[in-house]
Tab-separated table of C-alpha atoms and ligand atoms in Angstrom:
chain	number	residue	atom	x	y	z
T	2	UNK	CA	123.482	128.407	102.161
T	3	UNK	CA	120.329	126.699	100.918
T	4	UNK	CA	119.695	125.740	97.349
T	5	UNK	CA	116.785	127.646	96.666
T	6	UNK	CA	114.638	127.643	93.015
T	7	UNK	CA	112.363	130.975	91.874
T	8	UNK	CA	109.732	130.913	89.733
T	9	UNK	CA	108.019	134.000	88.573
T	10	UNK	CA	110.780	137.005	87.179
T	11	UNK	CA	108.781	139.973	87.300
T	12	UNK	CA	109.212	143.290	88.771
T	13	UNK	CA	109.027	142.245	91.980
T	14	UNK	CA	110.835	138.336	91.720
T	15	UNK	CA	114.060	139.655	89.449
T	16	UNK	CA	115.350	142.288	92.003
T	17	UNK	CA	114.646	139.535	94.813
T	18	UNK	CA	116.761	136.713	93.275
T	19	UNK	CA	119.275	139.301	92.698
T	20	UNK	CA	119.465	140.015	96.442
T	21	UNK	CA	119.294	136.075	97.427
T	22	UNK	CA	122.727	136.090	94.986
T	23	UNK	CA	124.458	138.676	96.784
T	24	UNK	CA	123.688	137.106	99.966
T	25	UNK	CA	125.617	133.830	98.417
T	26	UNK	CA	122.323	131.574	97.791
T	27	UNK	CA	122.523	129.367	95.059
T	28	UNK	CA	119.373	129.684	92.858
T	29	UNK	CA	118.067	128.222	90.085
T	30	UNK	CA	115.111	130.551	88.210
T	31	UNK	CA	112.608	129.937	85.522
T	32	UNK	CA	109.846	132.281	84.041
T	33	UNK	CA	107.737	131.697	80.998
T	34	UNK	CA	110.065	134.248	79.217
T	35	UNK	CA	113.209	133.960	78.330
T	36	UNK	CA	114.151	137.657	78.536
T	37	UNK	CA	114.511	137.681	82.801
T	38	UNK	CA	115.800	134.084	83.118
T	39	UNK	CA	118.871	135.228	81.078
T	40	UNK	CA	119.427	138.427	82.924
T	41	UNK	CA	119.781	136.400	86.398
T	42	UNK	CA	122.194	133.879	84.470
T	43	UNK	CA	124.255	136.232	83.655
T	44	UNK	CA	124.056	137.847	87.196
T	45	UNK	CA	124.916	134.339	88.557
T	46	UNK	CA	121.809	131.697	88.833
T	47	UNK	CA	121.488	128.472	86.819
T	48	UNK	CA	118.633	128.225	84.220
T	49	UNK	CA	115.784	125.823	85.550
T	50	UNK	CA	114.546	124.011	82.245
T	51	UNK	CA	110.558	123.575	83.424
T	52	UNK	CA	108.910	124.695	86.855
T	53	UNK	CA	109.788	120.728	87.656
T	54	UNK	CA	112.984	120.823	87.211
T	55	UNK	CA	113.457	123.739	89.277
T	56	UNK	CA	111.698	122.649	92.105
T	57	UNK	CA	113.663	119.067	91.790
T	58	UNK	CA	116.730	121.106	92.351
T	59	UNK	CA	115.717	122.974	94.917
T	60	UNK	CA	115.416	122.999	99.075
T	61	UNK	CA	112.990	125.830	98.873
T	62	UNK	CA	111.224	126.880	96.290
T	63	UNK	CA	110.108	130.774	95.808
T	64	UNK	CA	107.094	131.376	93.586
T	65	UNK	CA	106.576	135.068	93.071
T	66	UNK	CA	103.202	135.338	90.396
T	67	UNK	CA	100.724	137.554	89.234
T	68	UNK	CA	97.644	135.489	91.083
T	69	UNK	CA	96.061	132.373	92.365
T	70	UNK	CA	95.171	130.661	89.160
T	71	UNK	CA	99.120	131.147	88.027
T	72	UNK	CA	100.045	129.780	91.365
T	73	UNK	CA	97.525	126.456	90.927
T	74	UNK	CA	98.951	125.795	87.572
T	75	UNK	CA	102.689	126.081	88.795
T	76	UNK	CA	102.237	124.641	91.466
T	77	UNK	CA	100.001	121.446	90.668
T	78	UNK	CA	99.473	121.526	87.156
T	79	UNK	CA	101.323	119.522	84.720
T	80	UNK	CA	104.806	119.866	84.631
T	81	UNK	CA	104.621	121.891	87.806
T	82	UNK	CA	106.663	122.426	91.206
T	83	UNK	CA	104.864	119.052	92.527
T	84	UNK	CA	106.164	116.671	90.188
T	85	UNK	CA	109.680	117.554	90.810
T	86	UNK	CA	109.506	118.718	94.721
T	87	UNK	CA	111.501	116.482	96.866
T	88	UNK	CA	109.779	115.099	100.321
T	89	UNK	CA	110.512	118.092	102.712
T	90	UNK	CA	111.542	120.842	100.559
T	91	UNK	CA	109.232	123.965	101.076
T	92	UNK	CA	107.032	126.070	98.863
T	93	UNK	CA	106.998	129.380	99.552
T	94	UNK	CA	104.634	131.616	97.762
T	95	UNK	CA	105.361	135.067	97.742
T	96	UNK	CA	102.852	136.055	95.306
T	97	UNK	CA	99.364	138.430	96.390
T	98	UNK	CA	96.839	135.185	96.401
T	99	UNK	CA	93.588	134.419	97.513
T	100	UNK	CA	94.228	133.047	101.352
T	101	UNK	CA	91.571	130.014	100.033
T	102	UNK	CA	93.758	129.290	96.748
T	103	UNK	CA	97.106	129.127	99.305
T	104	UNK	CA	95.030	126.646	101.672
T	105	UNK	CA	94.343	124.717	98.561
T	106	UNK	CA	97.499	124.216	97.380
T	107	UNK	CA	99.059	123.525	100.889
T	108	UNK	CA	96.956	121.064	101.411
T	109	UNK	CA	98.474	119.304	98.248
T	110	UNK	CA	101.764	120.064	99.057
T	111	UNK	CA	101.255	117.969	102.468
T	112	UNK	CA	99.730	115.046	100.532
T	113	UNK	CA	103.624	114.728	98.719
T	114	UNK	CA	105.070	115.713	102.432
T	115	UNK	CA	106.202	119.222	100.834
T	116	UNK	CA	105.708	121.874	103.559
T	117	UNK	CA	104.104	125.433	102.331
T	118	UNK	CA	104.207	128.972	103.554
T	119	UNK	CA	102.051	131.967	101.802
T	120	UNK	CA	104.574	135.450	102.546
T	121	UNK	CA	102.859	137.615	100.437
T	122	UNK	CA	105.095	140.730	100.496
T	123	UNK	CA	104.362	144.807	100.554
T	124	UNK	CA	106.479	147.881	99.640
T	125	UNK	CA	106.810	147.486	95.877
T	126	UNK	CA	110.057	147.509	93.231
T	127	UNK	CA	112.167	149.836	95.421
T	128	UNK	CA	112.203	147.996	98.534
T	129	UNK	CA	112.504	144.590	96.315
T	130	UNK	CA	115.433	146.782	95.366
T	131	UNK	CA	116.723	147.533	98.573
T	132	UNK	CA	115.839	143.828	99.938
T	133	UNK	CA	113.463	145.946	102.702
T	134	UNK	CA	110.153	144.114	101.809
T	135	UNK	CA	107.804	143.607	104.451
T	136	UNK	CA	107.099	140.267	104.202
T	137	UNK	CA	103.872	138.641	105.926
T	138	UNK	CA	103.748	134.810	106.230
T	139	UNK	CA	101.111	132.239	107.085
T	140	UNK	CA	102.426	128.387	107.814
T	141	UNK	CA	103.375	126.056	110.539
T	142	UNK	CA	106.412	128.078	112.744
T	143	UNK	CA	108.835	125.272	112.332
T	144	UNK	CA	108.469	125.928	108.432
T	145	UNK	CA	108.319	129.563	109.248
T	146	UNK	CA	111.885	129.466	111.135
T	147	UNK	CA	113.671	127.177	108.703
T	148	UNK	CA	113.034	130.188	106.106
T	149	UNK	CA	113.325	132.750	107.943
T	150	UNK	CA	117.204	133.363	107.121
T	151	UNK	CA	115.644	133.298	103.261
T	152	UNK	CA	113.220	135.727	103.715
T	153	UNK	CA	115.377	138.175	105.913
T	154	UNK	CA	117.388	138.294	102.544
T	155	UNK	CA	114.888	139.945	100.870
T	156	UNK	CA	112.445	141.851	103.311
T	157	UNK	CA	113.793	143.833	106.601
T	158	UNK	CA	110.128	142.850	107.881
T	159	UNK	CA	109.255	139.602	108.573
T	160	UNK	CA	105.657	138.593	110.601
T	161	UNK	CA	104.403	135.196	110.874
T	162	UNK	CA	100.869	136.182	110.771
T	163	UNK	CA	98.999	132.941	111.843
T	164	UNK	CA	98.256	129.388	109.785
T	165	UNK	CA	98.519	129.165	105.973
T	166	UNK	CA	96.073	131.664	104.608
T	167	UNK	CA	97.129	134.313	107.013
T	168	UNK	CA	99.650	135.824	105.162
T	169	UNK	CA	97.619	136.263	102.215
T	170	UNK	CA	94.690	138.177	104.778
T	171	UNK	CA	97.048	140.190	106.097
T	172	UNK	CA	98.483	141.131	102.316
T	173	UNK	CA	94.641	141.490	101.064
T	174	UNK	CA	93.856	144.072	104.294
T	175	UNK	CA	97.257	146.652	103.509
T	176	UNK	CA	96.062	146.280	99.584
T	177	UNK	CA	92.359	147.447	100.615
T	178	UNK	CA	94.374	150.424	102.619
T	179	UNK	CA	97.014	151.490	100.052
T	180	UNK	CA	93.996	151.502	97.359
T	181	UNK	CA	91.904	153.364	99.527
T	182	UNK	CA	94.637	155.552	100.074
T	183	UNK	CA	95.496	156.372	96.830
T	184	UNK	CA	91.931	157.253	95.524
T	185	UNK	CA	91.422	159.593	98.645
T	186	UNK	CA	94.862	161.477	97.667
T	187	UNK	CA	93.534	161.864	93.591
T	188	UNK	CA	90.280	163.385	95.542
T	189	UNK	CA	92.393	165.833	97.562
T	190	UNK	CA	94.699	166.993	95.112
T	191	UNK	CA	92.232	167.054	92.240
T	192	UNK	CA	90.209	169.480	94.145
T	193	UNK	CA	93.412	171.668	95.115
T	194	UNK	CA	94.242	171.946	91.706
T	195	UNK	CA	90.994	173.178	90.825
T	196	UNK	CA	91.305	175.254	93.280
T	197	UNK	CA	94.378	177.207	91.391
T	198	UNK	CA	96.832	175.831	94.029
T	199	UNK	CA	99.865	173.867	92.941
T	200	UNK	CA	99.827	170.340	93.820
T	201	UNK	CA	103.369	169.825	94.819
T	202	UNK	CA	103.032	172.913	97.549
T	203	UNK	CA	99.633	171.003	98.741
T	204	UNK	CA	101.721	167.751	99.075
T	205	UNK	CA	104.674	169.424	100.854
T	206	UNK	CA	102.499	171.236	103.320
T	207	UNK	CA	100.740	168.206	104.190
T	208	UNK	CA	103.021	165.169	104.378
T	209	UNK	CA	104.315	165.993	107.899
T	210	UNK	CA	101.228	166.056	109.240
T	211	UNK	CA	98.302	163.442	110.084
T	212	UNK	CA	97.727	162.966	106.577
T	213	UNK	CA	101.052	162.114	106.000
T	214	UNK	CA	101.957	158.296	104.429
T	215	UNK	CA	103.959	156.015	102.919
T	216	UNK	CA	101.803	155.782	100.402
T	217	UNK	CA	101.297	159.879	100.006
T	218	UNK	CA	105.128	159.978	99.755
T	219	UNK	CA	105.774	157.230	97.642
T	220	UNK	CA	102.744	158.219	95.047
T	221	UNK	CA	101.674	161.821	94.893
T	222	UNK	CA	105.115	162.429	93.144
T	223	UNK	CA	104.680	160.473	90.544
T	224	UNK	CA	101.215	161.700	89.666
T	225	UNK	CA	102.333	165.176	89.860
T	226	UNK	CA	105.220	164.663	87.458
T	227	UNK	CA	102.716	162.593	85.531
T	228	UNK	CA	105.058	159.388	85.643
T	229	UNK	CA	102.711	156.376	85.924
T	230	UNK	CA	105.314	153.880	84.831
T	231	UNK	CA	104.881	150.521	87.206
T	232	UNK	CA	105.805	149.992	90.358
T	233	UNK	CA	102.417	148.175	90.795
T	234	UNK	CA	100.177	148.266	88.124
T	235	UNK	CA	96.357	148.585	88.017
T	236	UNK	CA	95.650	145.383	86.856
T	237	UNK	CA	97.123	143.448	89.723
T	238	UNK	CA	95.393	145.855	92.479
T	239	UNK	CA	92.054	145.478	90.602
T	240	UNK	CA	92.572	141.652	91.339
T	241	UNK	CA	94.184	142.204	95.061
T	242	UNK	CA	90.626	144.043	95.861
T	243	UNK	CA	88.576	141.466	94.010
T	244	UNK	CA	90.159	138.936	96.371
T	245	UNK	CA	89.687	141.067	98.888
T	246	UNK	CA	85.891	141.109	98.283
T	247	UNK	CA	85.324	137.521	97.472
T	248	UNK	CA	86.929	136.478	101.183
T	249	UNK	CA	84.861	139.530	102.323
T	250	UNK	CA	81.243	137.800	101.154
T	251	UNK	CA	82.954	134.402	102.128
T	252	UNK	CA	83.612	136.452	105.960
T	253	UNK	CA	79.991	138.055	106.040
T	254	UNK	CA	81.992	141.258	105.849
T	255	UNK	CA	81.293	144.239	103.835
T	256	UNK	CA	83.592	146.179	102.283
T	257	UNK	CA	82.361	149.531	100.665
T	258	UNK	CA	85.198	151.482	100.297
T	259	UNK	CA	86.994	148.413	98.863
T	260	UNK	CA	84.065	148.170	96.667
T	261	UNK	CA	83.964	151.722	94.803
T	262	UNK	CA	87.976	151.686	94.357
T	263	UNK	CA	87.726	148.105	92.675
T	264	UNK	CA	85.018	149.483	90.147
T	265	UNK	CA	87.429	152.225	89.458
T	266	UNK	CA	90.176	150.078	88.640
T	267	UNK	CA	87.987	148.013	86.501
T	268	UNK	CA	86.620	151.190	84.153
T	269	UNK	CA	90.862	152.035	84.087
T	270	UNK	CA	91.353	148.564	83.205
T	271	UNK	CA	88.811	149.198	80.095
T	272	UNK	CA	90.284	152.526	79.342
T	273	UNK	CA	93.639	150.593	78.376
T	274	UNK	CA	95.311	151.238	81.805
T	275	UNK	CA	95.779	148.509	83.155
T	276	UNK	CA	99.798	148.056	83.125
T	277	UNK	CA	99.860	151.477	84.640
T	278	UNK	CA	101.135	152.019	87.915
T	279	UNK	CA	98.175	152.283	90.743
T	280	UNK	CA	98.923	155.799	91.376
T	281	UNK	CA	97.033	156.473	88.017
T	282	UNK	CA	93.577	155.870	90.087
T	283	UNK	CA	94.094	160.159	89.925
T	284	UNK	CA	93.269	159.381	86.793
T	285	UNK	CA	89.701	158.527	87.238
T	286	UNK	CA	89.207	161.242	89.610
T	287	UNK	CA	90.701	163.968	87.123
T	288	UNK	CA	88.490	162.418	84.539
T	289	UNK	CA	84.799	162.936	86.585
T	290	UNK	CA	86.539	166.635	86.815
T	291	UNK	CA	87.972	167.364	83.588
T	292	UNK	CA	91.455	168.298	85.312
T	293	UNK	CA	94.837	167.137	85.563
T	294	UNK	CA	96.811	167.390	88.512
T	295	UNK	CA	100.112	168.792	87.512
T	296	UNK	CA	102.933	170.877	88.910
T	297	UNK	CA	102.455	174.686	88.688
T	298	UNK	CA	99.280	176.272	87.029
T	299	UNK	CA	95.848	174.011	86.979
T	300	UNK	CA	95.981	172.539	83.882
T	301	UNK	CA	92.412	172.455	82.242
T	302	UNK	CA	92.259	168.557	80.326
Q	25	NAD	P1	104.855	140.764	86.985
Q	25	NAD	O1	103.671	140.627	86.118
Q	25	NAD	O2	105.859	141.846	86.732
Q	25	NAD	O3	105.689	139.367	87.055
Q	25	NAD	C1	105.122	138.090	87.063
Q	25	NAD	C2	106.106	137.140	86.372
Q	25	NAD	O4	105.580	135.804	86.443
Q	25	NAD	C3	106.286	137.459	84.887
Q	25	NAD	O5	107.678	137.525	84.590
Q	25	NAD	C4	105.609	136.269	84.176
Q	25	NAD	O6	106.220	135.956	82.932
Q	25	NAD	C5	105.796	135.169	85.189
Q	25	NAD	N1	104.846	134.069	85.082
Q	25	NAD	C6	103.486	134.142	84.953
Q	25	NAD	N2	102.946	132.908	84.959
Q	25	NAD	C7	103.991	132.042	85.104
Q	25	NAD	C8	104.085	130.613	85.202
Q	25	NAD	N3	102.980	129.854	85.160
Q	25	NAD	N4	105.319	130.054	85.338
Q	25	NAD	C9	106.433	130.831	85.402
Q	25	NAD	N5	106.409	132.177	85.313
Q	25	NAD	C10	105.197	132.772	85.170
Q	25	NAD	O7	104.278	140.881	88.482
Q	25	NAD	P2	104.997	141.492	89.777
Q	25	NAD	O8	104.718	142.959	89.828
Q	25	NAD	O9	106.393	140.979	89.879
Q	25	NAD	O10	104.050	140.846	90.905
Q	25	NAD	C11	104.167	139.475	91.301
Q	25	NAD	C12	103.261	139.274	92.522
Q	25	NAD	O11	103.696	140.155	93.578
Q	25	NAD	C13	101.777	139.606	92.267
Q	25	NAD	O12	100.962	138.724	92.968
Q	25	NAD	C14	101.645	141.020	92.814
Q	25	NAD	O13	100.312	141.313	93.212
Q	25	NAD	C15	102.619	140.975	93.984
Q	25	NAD	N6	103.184	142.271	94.381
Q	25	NAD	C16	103.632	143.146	93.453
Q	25	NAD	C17	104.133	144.387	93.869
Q	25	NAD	C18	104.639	145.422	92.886
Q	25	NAD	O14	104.816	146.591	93.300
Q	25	NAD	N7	104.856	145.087	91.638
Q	25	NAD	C19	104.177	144.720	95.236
Q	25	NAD	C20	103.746	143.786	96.154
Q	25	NAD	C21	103.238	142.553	95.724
């Protein structure tokens, strides 16, 4: 069992450590708040003192963040994973990133001979839960198989997508379809609702169909029983899809849809929203109609 350090105790990192524990991995965890650090020490870990001192007691070291400038400052900054890291131990960033901000800090991971994978990972607090993340990764395959045992702890899929960056691509193009997703479902069931129909029957004649999804499944309940508690929460889609169009103009690739759902999240963002879960795009869509989608009777707002 390796020694591995996490950094980053959020929704998504907490429930992970906790299934690296149960699989017999000996951690050591650190977040800026106390609060999660003390939960996992109690569940088991040790208490890393600074983001060095984790990584300098660590074989691999798990970052799990909110986004690229959080990763740069762990990472490199003062005090961060760098100082501590010993000569082949291995970064592996499992936070949603910008594939140029993972490239960057590779490349000054290799200057201390620290290796670096981005696995960005998909599926959200229940399969962080479970431990059935799929988990995409971008790095060198020798890197790639030497965590691989790690990873399999927490994800039941694991792809080695291509070089460093790649992981972070492949995260940035299922964000661009979940968020697409999601705004096309507040469309449809808005206008059923309107329509006097009751949004749960909508949902349950549609799901088995070609319209059916993961994400329908996982998200039209919770907008019909109005529970918007994250799960994923605006703010961090808003800045999956603004990475998604900066490596878009950096590609030469435009991105419309991508576009129009990223301006949505922004005007939820101003509306106080932001720490809401994603499904709460409906939101937007209800507001342009002056509806709610709830179960039973349409509700006028
Ligand atoms: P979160 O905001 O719940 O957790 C982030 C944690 O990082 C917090 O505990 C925060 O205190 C800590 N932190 C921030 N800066 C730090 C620093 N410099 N040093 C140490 N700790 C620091 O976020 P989350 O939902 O757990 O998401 C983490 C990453 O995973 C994000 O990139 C997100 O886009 C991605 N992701 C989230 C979900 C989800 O459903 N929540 C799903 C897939 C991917």
């Amino acid at each position: 069992m390796s020694q591995i350090g996490f950094i980053g105790l959020g929704i998504m990192g907490k429930p992970m450590c906790r299934n690296l524990l149960k699989a017999g991995h000996r951690l050591v965890v650190y977040d800026i708040l106390p609060g999660p650090v003390a939960e996992l020490v109690e569940a088991g870990a040790a208490r890393g003192e600074s983001r060095r001192d984790t990584a300098a007691r660590s074989d691999v070291i798990v970052t799990m963040l909110p986004d690229g400038p959080d990763v740069e400052s762990a990472v490199l900054g003062a005090g961060g994973v760098l100082e501590g890291a010993r000569q082949g131990s291995i970064v592996v960033d499992m936070s949603s990133i910008s594939p140029m901000v993972s490239q960057k800090v590779a490349a000054a991971c290799a200057e201390k001979q620290v290796e670096f994978l981005d696995a960005p990972v998909s599926g959200g607090e229940p399969k962080a839960v479970d431990g059935t993340l799929a988990i995409m990764a971008g790095g060198k395959a020798e890197v790639f198989e030497k965590v691989l045992p790690v990873l399999q702890q927490m994800g039941s899929s694991v792809t080695l997508t291509g070089p460093v960056g790649a992981g972070n691509v492949t995260k940035l193009a299922n964000q661009i379809m979940v968020a697409c997703n999601i705004a096309a479902m507040g469309e449809a069931l808005v206008l059923a609702t309107r329509a006097g129909l009751d949004p749960e029957v909508v949902f349950n004649a549609v799901k088995g169909g070609l319209a059916g999804s993961t994400v329908l499944n996982a998200k039209a309940p919770m907008v019909i029983a109005r529970n918007f508690k994250p799960g994923f929460r605006i703010r961090l889609h808003q800045k999956d899809l603004r990475n998604a169009l900066l490596a878009g103009e950096s590609l030469k690739v435009g991105l419309p849809l991508t576009s129009l759902v990223q301006q949505m999240l922004m005007s939820l963002m101003n509306e106080g929203k932001g720490d809401l879960d994603h499904s709460a795009i409906v939101t937007f869509i209800e507001g342009m109609a002056g509806i709610e989608v709830k179960k039973g009777k349409a509700a006028e707002a």
